[in-house]
Coordinates of C-alpha atoms (C1' of nucleotides) in Angstrom, one line a residue:
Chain A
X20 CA 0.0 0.0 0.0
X21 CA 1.4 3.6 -0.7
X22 CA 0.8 7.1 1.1
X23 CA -2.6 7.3 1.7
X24 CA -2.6 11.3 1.8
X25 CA -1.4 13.6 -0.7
X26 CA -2.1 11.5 -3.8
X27 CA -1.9 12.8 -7.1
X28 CA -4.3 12.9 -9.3
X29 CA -4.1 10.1 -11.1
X30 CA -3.9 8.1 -8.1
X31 CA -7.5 9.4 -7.2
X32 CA -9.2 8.5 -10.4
X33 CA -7.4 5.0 -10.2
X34 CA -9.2 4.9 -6.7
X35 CA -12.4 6.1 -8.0
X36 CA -12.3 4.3 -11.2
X37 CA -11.7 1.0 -9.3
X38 CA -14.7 1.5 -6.7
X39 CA -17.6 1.9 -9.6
X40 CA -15.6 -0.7 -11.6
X41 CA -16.7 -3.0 -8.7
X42 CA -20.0 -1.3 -8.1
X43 CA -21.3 -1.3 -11.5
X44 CA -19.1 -2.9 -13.4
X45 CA -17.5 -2.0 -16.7
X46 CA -20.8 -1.4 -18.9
X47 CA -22.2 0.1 -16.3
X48 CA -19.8 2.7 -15.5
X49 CA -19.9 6.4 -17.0
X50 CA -16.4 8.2 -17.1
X51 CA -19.1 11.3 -16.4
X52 CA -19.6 9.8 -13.2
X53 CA -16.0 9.1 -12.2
X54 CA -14.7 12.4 -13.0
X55 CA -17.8 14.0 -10.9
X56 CA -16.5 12.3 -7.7
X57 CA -12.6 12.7 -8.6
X58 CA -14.0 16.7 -8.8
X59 CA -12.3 16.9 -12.1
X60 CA -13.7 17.3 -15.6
X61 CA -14.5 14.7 -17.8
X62 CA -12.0 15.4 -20.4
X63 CA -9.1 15.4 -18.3
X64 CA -9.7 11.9 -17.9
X65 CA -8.1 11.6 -21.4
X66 CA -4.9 13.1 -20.1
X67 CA -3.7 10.1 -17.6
X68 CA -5.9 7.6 -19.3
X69 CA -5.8 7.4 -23.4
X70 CA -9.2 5.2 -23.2
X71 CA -11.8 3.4 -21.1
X72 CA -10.4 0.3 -21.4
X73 CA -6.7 1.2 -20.8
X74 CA -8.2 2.6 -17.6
X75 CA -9.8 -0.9 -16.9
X76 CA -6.2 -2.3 -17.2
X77 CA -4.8 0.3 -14.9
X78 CA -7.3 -0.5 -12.5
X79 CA -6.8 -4.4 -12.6
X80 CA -3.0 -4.1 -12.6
X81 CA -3.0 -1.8 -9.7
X82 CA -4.8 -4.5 -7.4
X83 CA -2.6 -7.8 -8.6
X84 CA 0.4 -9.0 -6.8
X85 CA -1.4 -8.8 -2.9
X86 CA -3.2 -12.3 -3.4
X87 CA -0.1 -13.9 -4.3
X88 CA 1.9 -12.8 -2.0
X89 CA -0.8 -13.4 0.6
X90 CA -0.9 -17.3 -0.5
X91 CA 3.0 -18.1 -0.6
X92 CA 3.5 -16.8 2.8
X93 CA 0.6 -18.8 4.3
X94 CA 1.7 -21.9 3.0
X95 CA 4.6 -20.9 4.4
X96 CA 4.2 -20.4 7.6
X97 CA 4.5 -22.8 10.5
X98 CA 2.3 -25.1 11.7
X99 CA 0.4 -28.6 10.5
X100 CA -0.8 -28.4 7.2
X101 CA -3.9 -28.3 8.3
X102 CA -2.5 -25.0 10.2
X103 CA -1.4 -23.6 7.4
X104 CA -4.7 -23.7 4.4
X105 CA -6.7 -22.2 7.5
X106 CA -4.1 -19.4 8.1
X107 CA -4.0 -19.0 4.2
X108 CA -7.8 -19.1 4.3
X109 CA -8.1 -16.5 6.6
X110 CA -5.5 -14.4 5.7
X111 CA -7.4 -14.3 2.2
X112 CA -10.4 -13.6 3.8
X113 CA -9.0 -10.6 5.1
X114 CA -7.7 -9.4 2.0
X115 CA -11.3 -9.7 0.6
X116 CA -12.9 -8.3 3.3
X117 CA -10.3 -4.9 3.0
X118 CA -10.6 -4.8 -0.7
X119 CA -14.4 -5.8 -1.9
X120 CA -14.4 -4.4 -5.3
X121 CA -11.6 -6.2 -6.4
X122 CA -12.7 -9.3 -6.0
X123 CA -16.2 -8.1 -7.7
X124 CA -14.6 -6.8 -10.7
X125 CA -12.7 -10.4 -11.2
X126 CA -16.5 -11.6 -10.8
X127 CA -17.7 -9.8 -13.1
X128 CA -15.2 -10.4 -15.5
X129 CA -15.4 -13.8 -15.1
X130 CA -19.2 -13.5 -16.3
X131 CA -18.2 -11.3 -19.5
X132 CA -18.4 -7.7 -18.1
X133 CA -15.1 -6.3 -19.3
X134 CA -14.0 -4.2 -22.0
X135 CA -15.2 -5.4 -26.0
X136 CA -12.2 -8.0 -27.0
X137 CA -11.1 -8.3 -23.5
X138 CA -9.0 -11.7 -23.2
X139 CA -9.7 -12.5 -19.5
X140 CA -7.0 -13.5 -17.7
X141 CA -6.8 -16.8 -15.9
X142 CA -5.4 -18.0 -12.3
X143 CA -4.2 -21.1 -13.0
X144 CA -1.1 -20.9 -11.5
X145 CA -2.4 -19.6 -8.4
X146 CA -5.3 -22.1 -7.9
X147 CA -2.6 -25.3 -8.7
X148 CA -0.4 -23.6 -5.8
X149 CA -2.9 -24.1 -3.5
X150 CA -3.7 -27.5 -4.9
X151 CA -0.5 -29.0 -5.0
X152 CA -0.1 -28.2 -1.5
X153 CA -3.5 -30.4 -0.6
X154 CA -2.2 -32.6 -3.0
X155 CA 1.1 -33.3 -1.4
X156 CA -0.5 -33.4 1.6
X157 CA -2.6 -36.3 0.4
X158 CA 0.0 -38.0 -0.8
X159 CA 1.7 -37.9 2.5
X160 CA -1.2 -39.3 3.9
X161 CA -1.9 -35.9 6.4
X162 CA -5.4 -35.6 4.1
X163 CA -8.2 -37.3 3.1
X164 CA -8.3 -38.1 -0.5
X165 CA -11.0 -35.5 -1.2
X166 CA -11.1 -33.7 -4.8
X167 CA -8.6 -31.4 -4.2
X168 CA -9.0 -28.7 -7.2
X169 CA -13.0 -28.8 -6.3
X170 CA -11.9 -28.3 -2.6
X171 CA -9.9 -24.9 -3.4
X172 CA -12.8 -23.7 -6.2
X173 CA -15.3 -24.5 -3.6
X174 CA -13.1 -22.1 -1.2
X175 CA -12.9 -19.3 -3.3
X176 CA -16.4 -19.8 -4.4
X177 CA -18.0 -19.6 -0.8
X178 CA -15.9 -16.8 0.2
X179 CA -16.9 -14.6 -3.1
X180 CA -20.3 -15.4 -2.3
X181 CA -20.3 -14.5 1.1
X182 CA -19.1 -11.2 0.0
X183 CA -20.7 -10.1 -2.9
X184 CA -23.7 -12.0 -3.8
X185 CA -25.3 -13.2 -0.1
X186 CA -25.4 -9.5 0.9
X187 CA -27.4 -8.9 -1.9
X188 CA -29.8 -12.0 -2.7
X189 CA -30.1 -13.1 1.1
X190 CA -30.2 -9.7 3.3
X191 CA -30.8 -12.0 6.6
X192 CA -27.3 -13.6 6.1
X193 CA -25.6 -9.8 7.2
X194 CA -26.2 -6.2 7.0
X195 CA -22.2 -4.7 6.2
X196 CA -19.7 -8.2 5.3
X197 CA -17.0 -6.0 5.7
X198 CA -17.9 -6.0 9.2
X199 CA -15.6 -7.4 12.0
X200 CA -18.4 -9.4 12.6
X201 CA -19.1 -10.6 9.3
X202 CA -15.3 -11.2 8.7
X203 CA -15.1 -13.5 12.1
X204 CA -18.2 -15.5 11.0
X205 CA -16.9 -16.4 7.3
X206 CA -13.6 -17.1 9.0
X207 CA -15.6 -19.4 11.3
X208 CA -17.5 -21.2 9.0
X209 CA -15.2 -21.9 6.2
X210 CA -12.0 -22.7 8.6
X211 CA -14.5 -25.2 10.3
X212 CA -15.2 -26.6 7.1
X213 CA -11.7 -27.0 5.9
X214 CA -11.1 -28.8 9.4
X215 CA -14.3 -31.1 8.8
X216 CA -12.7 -31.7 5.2
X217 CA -8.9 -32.3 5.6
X218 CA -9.2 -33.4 9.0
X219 CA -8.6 -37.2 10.1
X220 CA -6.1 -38.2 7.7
X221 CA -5.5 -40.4 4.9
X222 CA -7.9 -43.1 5.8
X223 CA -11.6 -42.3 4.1
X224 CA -13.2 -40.1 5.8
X225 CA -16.2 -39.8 8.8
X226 CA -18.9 -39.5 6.5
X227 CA -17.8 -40.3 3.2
X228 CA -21.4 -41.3 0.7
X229 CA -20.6 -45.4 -0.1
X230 CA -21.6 -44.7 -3.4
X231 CA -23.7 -42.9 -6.4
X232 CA -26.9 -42.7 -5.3
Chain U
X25 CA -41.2 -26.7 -20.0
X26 CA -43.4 -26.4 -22.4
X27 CA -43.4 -27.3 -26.2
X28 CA -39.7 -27.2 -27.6
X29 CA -41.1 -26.5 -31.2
X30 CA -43.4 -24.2 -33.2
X31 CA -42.6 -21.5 -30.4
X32 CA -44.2 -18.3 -31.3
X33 CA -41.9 -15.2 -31.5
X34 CA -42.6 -13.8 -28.0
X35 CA -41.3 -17.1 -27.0
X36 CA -38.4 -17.4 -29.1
X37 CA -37.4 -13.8 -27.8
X38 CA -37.6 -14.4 -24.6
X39 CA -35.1 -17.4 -25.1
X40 CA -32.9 -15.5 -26.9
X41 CA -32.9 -12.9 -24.7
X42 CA -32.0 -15.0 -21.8
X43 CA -29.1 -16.2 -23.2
X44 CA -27.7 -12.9 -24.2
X45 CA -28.7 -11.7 -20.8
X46 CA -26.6 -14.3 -19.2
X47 CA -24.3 -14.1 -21.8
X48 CA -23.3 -10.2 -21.7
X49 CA -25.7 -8.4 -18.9
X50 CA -28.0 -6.2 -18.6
X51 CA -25.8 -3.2 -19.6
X52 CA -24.2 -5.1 -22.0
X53 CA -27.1 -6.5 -24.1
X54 CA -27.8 -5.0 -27.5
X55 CA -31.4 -5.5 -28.3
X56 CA -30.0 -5.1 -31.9
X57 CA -28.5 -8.2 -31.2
X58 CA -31.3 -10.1 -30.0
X59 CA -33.7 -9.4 -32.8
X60 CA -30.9 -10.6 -35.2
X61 CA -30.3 -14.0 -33.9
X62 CA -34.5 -14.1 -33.5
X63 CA -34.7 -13.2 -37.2
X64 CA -36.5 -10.1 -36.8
X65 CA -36.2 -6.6 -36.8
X66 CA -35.4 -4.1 -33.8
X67 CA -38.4 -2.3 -33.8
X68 CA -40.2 -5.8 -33.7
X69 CA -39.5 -6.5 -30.4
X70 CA -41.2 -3.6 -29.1
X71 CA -44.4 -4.9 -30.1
X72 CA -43.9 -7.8 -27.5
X73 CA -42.2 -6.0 -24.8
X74 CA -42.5 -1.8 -24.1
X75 CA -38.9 -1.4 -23.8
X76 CA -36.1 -3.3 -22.4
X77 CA -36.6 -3.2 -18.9
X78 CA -39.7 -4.9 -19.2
X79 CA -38.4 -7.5 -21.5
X80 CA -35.5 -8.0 -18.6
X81 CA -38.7 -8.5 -16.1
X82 CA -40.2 -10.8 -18.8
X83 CA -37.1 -13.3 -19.0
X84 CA -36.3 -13.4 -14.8
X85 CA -40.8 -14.3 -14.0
X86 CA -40.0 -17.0 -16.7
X87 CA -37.2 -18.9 -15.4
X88 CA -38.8 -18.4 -11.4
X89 CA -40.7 -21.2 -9.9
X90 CA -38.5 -24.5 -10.9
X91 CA -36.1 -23.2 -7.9
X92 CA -38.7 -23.4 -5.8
X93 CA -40.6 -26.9 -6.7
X94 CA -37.2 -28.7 -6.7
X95 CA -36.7 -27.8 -3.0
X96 CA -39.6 -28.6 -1.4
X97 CA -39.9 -31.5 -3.4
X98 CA -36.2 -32.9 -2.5
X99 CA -37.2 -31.7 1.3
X100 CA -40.2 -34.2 1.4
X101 CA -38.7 -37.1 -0.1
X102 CA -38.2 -39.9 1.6
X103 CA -34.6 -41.3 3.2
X104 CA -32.8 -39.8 6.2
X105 CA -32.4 -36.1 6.7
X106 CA -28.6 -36.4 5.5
X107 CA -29.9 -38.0 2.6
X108 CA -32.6 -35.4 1.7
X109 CA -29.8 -32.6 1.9
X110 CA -28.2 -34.3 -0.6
X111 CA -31.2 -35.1 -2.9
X112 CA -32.0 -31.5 -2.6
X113 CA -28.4 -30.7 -3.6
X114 CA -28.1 -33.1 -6.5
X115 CA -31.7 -31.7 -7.9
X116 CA -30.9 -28.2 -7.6
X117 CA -27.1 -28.9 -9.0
X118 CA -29.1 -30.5 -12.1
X119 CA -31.5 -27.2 -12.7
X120 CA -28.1 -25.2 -12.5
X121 CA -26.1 -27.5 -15.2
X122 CA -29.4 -27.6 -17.5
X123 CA -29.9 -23.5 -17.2
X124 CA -26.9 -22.2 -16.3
X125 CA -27.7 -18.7 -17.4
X126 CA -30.7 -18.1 -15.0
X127 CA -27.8 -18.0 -12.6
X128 CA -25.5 -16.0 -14.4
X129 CA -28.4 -13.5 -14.5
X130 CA -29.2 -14.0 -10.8
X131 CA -25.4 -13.7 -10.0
X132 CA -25.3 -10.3 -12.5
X133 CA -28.0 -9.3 -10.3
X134 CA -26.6 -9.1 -7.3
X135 CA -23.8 -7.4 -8.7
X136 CA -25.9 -4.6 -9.2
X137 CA -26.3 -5.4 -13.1
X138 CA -30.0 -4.7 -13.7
X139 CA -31.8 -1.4 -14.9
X140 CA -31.3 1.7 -13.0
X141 CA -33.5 1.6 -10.5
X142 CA -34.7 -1.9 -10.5
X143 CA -34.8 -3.4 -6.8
X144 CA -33.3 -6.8 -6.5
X145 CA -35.2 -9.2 -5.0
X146 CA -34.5 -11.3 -2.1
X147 CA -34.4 -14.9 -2.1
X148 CA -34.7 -14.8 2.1
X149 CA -37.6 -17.4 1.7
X150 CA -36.3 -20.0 0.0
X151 CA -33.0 -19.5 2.1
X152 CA -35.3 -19.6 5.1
X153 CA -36.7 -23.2 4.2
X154 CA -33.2 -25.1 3.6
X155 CA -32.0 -23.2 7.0
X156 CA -35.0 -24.4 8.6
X157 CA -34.5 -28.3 7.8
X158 CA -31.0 -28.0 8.8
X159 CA -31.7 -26.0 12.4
X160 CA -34.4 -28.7 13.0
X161 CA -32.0 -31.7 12.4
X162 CA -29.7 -29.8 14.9
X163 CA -32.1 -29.7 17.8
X164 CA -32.9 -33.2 17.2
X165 CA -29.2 -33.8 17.4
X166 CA -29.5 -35.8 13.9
X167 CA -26.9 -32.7 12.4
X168 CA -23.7 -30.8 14.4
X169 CA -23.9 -27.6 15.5
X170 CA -22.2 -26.3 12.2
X171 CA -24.0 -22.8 11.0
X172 CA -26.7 -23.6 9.4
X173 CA -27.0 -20.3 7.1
X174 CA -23.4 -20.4 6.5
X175 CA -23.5 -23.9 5.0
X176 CA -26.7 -23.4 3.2
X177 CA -25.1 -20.2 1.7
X178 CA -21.5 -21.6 1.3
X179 CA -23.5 -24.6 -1.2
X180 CA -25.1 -21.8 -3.3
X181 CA -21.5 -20.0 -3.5
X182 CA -19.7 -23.3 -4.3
X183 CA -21.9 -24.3 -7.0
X184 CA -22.9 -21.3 -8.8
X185 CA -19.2 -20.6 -8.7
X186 CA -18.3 -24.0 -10.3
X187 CA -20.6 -23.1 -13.1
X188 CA -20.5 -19.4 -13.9
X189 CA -16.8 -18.2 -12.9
X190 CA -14.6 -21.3 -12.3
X191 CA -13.9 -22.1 -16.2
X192 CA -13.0 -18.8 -16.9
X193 CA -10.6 -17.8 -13.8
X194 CA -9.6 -21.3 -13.8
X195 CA -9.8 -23.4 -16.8
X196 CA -7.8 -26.5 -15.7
X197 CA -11.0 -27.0 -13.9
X198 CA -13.7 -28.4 -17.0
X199 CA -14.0 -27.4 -20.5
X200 CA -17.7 -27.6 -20.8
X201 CA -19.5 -27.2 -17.2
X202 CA -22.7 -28.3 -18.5
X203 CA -21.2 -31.8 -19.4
X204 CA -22.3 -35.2 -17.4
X205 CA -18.5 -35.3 -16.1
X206 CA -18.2 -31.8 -14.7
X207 CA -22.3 -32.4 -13.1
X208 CA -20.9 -35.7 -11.8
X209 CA -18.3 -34.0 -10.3
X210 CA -19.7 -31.4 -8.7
X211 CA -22.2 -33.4 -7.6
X212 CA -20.0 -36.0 -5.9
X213 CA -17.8 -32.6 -4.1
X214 CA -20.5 -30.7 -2.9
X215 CA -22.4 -34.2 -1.5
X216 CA -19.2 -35.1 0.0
X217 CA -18.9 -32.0 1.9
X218 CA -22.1 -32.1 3.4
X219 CA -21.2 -36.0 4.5
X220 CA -18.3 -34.7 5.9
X221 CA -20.1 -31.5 7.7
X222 CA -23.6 -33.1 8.6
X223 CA -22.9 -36.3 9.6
X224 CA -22.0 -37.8 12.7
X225 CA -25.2 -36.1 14.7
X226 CA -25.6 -33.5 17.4
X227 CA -21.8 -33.8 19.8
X228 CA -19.2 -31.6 18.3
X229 CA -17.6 -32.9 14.4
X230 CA -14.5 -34.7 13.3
X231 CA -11.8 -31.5 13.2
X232 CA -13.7 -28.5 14.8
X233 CA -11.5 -26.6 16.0
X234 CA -10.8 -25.4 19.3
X235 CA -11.2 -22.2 19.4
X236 CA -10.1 -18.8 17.8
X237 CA -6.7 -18.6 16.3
Chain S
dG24 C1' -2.8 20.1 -16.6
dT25 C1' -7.4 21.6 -16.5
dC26 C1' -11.0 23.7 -18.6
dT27 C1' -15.2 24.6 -22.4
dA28 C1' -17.0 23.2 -26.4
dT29 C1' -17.9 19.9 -29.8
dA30 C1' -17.5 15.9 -32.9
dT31 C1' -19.1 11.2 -33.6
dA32 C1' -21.3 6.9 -32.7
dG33 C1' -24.3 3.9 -30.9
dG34 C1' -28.5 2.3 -29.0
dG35 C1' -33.2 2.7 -27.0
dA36 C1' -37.5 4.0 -28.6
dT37 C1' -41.3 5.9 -31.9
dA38 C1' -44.0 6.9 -36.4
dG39 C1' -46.3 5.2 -39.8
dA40 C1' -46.5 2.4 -44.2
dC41 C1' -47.8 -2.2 -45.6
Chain W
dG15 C1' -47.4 -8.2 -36.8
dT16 C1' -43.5 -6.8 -39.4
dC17 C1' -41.1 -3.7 -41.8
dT18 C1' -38.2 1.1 -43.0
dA19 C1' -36.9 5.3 -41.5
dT20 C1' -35.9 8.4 -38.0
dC21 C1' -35.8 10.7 -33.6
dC22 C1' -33.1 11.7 -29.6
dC23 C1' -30.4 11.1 -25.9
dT24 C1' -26.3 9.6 -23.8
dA25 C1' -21.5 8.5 -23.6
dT26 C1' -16.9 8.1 -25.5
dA27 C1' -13.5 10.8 -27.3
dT28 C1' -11.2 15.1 -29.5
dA29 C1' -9.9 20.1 -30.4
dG30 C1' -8.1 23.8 -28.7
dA31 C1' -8.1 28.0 -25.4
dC32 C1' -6.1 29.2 -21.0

DNA sequence: GTCTATATAGGGATAGAC
DNA sequence: GTCTATCCCTATATAGAC
């Protein structure tokens, strides 16, 4: 994170820019609309920025690099492995919680909202980090033989939801999920699910089905 | 459903429209583009619908209801309460794979992609009836004291994210989400999860852990 | 570097013939 | 009920003064 006082200009729009990027998403935003809140014209937009979408970019660069770093040093830490994907779990809960938007515009342009011709980038290479770990882990006989990849998705897919869409399509679930509160019970939940998941070792598990129903 | 041939042209818009919808968004579906693949001309479709808000209205009423049937009906099937969550999961995993962009639209929805000033609806009730099964099984100490809203709303973030965002962010998961392999899948992660987090009745899980880190 | 003014395009919506 | 033609507004982007 930089200064937080004294930014320049373009700074501020990037700021802007990236909070009704997450709001309303690319089709949905008006560069009328950023300016307006930057308190700057519309025009001079054009003078840090040459287009919308190289403004889109800005904004999407300007957020990368924090998950990453967040992951290695999790699975870095000390502890079990079990330890360690619920430290990384919750340290990444914590980036999500402090930075909302970001993970709505990767939503969103996951579902097609981006720029016309935008290739969308993929995480591959962050998602099989994760997984190897479990994967490893399995191997050593310290997890379950659950579906590891589905495990990780399934993470990342619960914790977006809590988020973004629950808020939204089931008010009773939370008022504010940035809320200390909010953040403790995703934490909770998802940490006691990982423990309920990986927990117990290589053997099968407590409850695994016998078979297709 | 209703006949698959010899739709009339209201119908076959409303189709088309759905899948553009899911497709692109509200904001960024061109109802030039719709009356193209329908065959017809813009100014065509406002003989059906009186502008595009309305047709947006028109396409969400038709896809609501199956939600709704394929709970209750999975929650008063027969088998053990453990083996209704997962019929009810299976079913509704099923209506997700075979209309996948209902719940892109849904998902768009509660990102705030809709028409200005159109007021999202809640889905509290339907929430309230899964949550309701589950808090029940608790007190008769056939389920853990997991949280009950948390899981219910964890499944829904899971699986819509397996269908809508996961092939795009990460596309070593499936090619084709919609396929029998990815539903098989899905099916046999999420039903695994909720062995692993329901069974075992109402004294404290497998792995939960002790307390806060 | 920021402004006012304007060019240009695209898309939602309407009029009216057939 | 479908078409052609057109209105009109909005939003991106540019020109050029200060």
């Amino acid at each position: 994170m930089g200064p937080s006082i004294a930014r320049g200009t373009r700074e501020r729009i990037l700021e802007v820019a990236e909070a009704f990027l997450g709001e309303r998403g690319y089709n949905g935003t008006r560069l009328h609309h950023i300016a307006e809140r930057v308190g700057v014209q519309k025009a001079s937009l054009f003078h840090y920025f040459p287009s919308k979408e190289e403004l889109y970019r800005a904004v999407l660069e300007h957020g990368v690099g924090d998950s990453e770093r967040t992951i290695t040093r999790a699975l870095e830490s000390r502890g079990t492995p079990l330890e360690r994907v619920c430290q990384l779990v919750e340290s990444w809960i914590e980036l999500v919680a402090a930075h909302p938007q970001r993970l709505k515009i990767l939503l969103r342009q996951s579902l097609g909202d981006a720029p016309p011709g935008y290739q969308t980038p993929d995480h591959d290479r962050l998602v099989a980090l994760v997984v190897g770990f479990l994967t490893e882990g399995q191997e050593a006989k310290v997890f379950p033989p659950v579906d590891a990849l589905a495990t990780v998705l399934g993470v990342i897919g619960m914790v977006a939801f809590f988020f973004t869409s629950a808020p939204v399509l089931a008010p009773s679930w939370c008022g504010d999920p940035s809320s200390a509160d909010a953040v403790e019970r995703v934490k909770r939940h998802v940490t006691d699910v990982m423990h309920r998941c990986l927990a117990g070792g290589g053997e099968a598990g407590t409850g695994r089905r016998p078979a297709v129903a």
